[in-house]
Amino acid sequence: MLKMGYGGYSGDGTLGPQGADAGIDGVIQEDRLGLDFIYIQAKRWENPVGRPEIQKFVGALHGNRARKGVFIPACRIFH
């Protein structure tokens, strides 16, 4: 996200605690002024992500009164 220009003026974000995160892994400023935030969840998945996981993320966004969020399903690559 930082490489794409998000992160506010300082170019950083906030990571949540490792482990139990209540559905939010990090928060990053959308613009240089820090007027809006994007909530992020990134998880490793070996199977397709189902509707229940997306609904949990939407619930976490709602619980944080967030207007924007990005769900990143990272797949493991086996060699």
XYZ file of C-alpha atoms in Angstrom:
79
model
C 0.000 0.000 0.000
C 2.864 2.366 0.781
C 4.424 1.692 -2.646
C 1.125 2.729 -4.242
C 1.257 6.158 -2.553
C -0.931 5.563 0.484
C 0.290 6.329 3.974
C -0.205 10.033 4.446
C 2.503 12.643 4.565
C 4.835 10.548 6.721
C 4.343 7.457 4.539
C 3.527 5.080 7.351
C 0.616 3.184 8.777
C -0.327 1.405 11.964
C -0.157 -2.351 12.374
C -2.429 -4.098 14.806
C -1.181 -6.585 17.397
C -0.055 -9.944 16.037
C -2.534 -12.739 16.667
C -6.092 -11.874 17.732
C -6.833 -8.666 15.861
C -10.625 -8.461 15.795
C -10.516 -8.564 11.986
C -8.254 -5.557 11.383
C -4.516 -6.019 10.745
C -3.592 -2.425 10.058
C -4.728 1.094 9.299
C -3.166 3.401 6.731
C -3.913 7.013 5.825
C -5.461 7.339 2.388
C -4.195 10.819 1.582
C -1.273 13.065 2.450
C -3.417 15.147 4.799
C -4.591 12.133 6.795
C -8.255 12.988 6.311
C -9.380 9.435 5.600
C -8.172 5.983 6.576
C -8.154 2.541 4.972
C -8.478 -0.502 7.223
C -6.573 -3.596 6.087
C -6.879 -7.306 6.704
C -4.314 -9.668 5.183
C -4.464 -13.413 5.778
C -2.854 -16.508 4.311
C -5.305 -18.876 2.679
C -4.837 -22.257 1.047
C -8.415 -22.418 -0.258
C -10.754 -19.863 -1.843
C -11.962 -17.200 0.571
C -15.637 -17.663 1.348
C -18.426 -15.253 2.067
C -18.253 -15.738 5.884
C -14.690 -14.362 6.014
C -15.639 -11.289 3.999
C -18.689 -10.764 6.212
C -16.463 -10.914 9.320
C -14.227 -8.252 7.796
C -17.206 -6.046 6.945
C -18.400 -6.469 10.533
C -14.963 -5.405 11.811
C -15.088 -2.357 9.536
C -18.528 -1.460 10.860
C -17.359 -1.943 14.449
C -14.557 0.556 13.816
C -16.853 2.975 11.973
C -14.584 2.571 8.965
C -15.730 3.718 5.545
C -13.033 1.927 3.538
C -11.240 -1.379 3.779
C -8.998 -3.714 1.793
C -9.097 -7.490 2.261
C -5.893 -9.123 1.000
C -6.053 -12.930 0.699
C -2.415 -13.985 0.321
C -1.968 -17.495 -0.999
C 0.945 -19.720 -0.102
C 3.166 -20.666 -2.986
C 4.627 -24.152 -2.863
C 7.807 -25.026 -4.759
